[in-house]
mmCIF file of C-alpha atoms in Angstrom:
data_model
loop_
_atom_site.group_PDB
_atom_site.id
_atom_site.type_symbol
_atom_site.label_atom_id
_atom_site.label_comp_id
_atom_site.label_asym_id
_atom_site.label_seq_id
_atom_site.Cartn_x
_atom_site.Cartn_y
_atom_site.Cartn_z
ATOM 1 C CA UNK H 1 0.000 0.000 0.000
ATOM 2 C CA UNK H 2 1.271 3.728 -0.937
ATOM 3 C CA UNK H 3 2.369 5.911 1.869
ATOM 4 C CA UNK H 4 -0.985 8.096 0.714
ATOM 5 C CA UNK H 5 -3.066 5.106 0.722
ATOM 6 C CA UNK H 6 -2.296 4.515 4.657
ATOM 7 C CA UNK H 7 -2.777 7.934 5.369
ATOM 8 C CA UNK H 8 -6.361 7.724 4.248
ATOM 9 C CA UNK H 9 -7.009 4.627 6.014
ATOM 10 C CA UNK H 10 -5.929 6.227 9.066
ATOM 11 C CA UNK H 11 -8.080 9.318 8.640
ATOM 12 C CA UNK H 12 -11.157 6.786 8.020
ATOM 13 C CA UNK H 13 -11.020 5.096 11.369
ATOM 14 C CA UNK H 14 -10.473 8.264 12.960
ATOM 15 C CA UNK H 15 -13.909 9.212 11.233
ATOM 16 C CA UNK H 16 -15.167 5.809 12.367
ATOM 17 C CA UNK H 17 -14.307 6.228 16.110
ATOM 18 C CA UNK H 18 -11.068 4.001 15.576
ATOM 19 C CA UNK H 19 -12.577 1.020 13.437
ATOM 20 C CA UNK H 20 -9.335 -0.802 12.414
ATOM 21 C CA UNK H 21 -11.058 -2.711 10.176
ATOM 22 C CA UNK H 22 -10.577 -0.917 6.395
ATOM 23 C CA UNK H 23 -8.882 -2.658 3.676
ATOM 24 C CA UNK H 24 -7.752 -1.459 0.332
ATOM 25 C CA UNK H 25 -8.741 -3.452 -3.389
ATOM 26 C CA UNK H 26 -8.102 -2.931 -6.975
ATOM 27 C CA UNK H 27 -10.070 -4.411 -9.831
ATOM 28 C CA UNK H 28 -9.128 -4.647 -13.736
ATOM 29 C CA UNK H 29 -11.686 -4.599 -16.149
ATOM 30 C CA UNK H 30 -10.394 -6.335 -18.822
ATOM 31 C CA UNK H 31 -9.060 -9.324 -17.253
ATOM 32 C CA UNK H 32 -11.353 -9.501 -14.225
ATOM 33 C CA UNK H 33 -8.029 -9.579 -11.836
ATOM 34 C CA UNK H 34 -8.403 -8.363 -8.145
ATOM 35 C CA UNK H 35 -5.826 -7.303 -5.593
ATOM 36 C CA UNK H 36 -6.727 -6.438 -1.763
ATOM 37 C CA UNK H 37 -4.944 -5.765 1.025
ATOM 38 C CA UNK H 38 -3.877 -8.185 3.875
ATOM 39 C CA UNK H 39 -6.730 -5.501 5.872
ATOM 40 C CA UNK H 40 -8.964 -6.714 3.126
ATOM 41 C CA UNK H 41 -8.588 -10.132 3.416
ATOM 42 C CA UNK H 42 -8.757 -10.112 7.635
ATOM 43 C CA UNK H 43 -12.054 -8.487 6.850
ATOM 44 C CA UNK H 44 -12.927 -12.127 5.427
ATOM 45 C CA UNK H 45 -11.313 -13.927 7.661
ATOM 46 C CA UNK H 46 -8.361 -14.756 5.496
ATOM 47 C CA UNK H 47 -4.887 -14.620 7.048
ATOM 48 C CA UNK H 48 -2.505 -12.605 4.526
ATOM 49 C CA UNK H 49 -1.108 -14.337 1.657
ATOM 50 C CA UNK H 50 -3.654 -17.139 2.375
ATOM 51 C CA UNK H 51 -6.312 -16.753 -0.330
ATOM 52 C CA UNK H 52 -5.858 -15.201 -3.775
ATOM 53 C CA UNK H 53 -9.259 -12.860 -4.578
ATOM 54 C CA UNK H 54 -11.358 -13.176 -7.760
ATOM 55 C CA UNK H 55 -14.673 -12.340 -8.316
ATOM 56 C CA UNK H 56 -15.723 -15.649 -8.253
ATOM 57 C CA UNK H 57 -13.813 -15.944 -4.089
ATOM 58 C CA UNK H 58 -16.292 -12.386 -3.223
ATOM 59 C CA UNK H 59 -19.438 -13.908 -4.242
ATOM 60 C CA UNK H 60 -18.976 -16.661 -2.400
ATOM 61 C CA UNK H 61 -18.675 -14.765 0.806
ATOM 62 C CA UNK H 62 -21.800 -12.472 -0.284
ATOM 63 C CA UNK H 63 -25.153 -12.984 1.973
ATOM 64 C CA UNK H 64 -27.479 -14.778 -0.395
ATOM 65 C CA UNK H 65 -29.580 -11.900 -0.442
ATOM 66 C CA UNK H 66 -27.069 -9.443 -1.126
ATOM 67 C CA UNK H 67 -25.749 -11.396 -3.932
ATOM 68 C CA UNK H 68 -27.829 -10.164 -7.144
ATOM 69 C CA UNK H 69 -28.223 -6.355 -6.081
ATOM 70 C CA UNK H 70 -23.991 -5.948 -5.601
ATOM 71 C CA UNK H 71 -23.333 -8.150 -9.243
ATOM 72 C CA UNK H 72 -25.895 -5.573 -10.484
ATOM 73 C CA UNK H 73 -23.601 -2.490 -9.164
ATOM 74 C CA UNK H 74 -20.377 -4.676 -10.010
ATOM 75 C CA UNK H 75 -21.285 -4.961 -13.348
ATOM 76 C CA UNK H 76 -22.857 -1.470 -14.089
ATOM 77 C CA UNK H 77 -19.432 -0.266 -13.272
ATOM 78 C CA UNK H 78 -17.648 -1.891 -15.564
ATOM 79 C CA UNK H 79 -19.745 -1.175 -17.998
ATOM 80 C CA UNK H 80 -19.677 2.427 -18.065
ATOM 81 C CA UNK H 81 -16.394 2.862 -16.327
ATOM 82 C CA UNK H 82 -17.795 4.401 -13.354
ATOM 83 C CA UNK H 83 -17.412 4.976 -9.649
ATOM 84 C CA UNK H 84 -19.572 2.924 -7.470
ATOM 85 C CA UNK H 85 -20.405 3.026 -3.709
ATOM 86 C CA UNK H 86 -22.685 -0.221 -2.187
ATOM 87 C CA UNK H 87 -23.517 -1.334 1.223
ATOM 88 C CA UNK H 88 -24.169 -4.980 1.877
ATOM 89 C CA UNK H 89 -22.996 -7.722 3.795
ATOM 90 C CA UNK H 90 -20.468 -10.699 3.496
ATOM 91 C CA UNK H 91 -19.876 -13.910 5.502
ATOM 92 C CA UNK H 92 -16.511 -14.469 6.770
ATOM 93 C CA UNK H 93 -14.629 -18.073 6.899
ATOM 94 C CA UNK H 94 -15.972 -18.371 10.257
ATOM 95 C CA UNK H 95 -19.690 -17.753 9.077
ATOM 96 C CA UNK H 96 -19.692 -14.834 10.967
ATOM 97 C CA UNK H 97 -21.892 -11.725 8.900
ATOM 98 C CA UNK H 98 -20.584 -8.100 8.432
ATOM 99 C CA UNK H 99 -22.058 -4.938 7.510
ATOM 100 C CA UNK H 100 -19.092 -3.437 5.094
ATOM 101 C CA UNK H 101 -19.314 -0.385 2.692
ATOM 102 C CA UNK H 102 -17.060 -0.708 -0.503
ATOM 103 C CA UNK H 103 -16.757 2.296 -2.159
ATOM 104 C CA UNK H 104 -14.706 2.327 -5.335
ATOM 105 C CA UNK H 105 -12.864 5.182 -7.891
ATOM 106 C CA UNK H 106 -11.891 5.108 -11.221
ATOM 107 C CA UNK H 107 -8.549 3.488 -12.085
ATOM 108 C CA UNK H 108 -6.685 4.503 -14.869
ATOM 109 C CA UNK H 109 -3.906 3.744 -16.912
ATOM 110 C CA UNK H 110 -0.608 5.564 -17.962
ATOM 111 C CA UNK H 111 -2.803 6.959 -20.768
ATOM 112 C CA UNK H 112 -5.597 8.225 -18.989
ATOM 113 C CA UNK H 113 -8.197 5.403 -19.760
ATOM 114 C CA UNK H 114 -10.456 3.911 -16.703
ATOM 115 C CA UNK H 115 -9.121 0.616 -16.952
ATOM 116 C CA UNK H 116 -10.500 -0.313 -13.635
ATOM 117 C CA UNK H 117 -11.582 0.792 -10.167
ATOM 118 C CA UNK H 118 -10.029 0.801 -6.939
ATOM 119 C CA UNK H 119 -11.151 1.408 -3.630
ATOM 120 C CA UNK H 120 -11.515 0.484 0.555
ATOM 121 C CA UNK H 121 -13.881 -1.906 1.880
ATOM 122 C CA UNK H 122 -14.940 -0.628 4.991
ATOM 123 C CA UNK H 123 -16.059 -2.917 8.168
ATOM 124 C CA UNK H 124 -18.687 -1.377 9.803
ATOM 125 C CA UNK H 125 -20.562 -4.093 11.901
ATOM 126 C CA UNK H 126 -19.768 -2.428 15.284
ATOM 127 C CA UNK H 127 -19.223 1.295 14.322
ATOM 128 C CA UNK H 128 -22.219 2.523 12.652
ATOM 129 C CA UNK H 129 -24.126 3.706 15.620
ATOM 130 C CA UNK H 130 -26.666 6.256 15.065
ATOM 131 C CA UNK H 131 -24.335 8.801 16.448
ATOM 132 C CA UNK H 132 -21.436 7.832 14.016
ATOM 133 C CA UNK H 133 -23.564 8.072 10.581
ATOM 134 C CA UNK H 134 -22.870 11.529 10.299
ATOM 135 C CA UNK H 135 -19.387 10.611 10.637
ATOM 136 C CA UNK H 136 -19.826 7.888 8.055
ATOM 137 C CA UNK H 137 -21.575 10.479 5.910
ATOM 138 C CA UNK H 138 -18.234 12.704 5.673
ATOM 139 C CA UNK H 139 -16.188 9.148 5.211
ATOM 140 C CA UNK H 140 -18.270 8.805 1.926
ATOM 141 C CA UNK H 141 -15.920 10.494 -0.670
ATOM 142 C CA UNK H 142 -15.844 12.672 -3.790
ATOM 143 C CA UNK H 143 -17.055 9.648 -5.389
ATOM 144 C CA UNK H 144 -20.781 10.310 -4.654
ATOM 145 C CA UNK H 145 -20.536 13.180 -5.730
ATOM 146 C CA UNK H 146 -19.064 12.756 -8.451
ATOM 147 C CA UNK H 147 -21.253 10.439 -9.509
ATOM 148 C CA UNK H 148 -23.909 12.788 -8.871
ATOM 149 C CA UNK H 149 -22.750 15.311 -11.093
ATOM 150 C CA UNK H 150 -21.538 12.710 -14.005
ATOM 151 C CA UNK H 151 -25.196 11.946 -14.068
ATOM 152 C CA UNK H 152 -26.700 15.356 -14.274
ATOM 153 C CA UNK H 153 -23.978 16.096 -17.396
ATOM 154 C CA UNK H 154 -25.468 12.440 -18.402
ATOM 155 C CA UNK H 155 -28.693 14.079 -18.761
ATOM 156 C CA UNK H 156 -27.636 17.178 -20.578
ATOM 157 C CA UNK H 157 -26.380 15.212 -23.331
ATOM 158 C CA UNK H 158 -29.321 13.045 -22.985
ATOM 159 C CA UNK H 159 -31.789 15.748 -23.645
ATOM 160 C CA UNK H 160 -30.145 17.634 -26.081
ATOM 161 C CA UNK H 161 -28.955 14.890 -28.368
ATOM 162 C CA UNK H 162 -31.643 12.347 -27.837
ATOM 163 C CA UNK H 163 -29.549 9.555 -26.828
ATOM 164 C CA UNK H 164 -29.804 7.239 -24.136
ATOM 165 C CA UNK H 165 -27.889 7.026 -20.816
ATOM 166 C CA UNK H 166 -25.416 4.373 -22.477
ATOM 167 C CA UNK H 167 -24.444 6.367 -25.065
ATOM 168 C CA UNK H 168 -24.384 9.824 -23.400
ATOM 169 C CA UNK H 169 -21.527 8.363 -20.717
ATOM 170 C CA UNK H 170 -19.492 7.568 -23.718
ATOM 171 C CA UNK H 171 -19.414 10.802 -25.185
ATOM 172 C CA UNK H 172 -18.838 11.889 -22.025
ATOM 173 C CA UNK H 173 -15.783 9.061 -21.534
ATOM 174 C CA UNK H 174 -14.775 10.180 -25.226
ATOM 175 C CA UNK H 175 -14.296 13.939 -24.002
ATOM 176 C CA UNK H 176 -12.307 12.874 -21.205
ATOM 177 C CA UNK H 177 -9.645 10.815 -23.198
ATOM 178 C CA UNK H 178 -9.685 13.410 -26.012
ATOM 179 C CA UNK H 179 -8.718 15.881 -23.637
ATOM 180 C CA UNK H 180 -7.060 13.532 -20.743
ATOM 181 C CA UNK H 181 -9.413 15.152 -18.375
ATOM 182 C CA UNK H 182 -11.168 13.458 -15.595
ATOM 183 C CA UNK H 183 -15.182 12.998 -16.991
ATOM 184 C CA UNK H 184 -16.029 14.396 -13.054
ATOM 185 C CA UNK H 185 -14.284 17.857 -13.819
ATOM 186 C CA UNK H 186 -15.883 18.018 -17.617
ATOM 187 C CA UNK H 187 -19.129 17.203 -15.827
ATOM 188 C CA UNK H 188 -18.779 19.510 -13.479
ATOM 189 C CA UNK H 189 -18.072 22.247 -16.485
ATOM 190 C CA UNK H 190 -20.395 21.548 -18.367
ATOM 191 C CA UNK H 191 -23.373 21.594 -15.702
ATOM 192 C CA UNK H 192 -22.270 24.993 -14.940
ATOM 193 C CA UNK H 193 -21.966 26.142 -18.621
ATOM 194 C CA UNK H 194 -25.357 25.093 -19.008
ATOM 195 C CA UNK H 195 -26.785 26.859 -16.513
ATOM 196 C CA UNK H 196 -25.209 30.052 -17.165
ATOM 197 C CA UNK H 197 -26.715 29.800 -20.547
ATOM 198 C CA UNK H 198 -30.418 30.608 -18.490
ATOM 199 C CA UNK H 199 -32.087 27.619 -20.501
ATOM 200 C CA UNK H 200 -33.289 26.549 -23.490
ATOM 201 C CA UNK H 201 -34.303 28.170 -26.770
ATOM 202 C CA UNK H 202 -38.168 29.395 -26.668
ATOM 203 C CA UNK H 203 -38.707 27.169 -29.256
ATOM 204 C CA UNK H 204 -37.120 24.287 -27.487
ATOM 205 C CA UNK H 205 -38.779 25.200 -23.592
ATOM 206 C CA UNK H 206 -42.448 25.394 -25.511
ATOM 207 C CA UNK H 207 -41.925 22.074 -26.568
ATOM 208 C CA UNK H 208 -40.185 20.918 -23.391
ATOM 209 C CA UNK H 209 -43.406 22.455 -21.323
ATOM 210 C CA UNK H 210 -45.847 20.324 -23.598
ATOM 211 C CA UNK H 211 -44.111 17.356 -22.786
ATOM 212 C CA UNK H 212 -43.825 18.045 -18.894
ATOM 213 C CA UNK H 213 -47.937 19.097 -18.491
ATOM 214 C CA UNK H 214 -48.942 15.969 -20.709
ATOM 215 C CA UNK H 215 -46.763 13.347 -18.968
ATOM 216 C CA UNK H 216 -49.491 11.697 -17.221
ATOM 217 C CA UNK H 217 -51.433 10.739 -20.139
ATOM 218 C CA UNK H 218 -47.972 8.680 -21.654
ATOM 219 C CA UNK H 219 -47.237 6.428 -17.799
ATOM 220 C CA UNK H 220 -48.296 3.688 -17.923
ATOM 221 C CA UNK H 221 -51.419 2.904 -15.297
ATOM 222 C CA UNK H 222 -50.280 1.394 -12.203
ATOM 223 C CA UNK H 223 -52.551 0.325 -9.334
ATOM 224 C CA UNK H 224 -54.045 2.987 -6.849
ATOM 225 C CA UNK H 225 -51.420 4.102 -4.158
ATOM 226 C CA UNK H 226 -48.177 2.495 -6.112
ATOM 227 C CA UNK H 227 -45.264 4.359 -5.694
#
């Protein structure tokens, strides 16, 4: 682990009231291949060096109900190259449960392609206590909001060139290596750009106004009091 790396684990179980349990993990795309720290593998009741992780090791040690929801995340992320952020739980080589938060950041090559992600997996069993979650809240990184924001310039280019979300995160990916700038700070630009520009053309709000008053008569029925 980097000499950065450790610091931020440190200044997470500060955060956490001194949780020692936060390990570190990287994950390649194209060949699938994991690495975690020995942290990491304590977490799952590994002793360092013992077990080699692979995606096929971490969903064995999901909770069966956990399991579908966190392949769903897993594999949303590598298909748009994304951050992700999940809470679930895993079961140790002991069978013993734990509530752990994995949060994960881009990875990226010499070149300045996401090749990956890499992250901490964060223990929190016996730490979140309701008087702790706003701690937890400030552990949560840029991540979320980057995310945030790398959806909202998802929608821009949505709207305006009638594409769907697929296909408006690649443009977005294909700014970012054109320019070998993060996508979260072209996001972020671009977010603000377009609301300096004080909104659409008239032509363009009129229609956009039709479509917002008339959306009820295009959903499709659902049964009284559904959500």
């Amino acid at each position: 682990m980097t000499e950065i790396g450790q610091c931020e684990q440190e200044t997470a179980r500060k955060m956490l009231g001194g949780c020692p349990d936060i390990g570190s993990f990287s994950f390649w795309f194209a060949d699938q291949r994991w690495e975690w720290s020995d942290d990491a593998a304590t977490i799952y009741g590994y002793a360092p060096g013992e077990a080699e992780p692979s995606t096929e090791l971490l969903q064995r040690h999901l909770h069966p109900d956990d399991r579908e929801r966190v392949a769903q995340t897993l594999a949303e992320a590598i298909e748009t190259a994304s951050p992700f952020c999940t809470r679930h739980r895993i079961i140790d080589t002991e069978n013993e449960t734990h509530d752990v938060i994995v949060i994960g950041d881009q990875l990226f090559d010499g070149q300045g392609a996401v090749v990956g992600s890499a992250g901490y997996l964060i223990d929190v069993t016996e730490t979140l206590e309701d008087n702790r979650q706003e701690a937890l809240d400030d552990l949560l990184p840029d991540v979320i909001d980057a995310r945030a924001v790398i959806e909202q310039a998802k929608g821009v280019v949505m709207f305006v060139y009638g594409v769907n979300a697929d296909q408006a995160f690649r443009v977005l990916r294909w700014r970012s290596q054109e320019t070998n700038i993060k996508i979260r700070a072209l996001a972020e630009q671009l977010v603000a750009d377009v609301v300096a520009m004080g909104g659409a053309l008239v032509q363009q709000r009129t229609r956009f106004d039709h479509l917002l008053l008339t959306l009820h008569r295009r959903v499709t029925p659902t049964e009284p009091g559904a959500g």
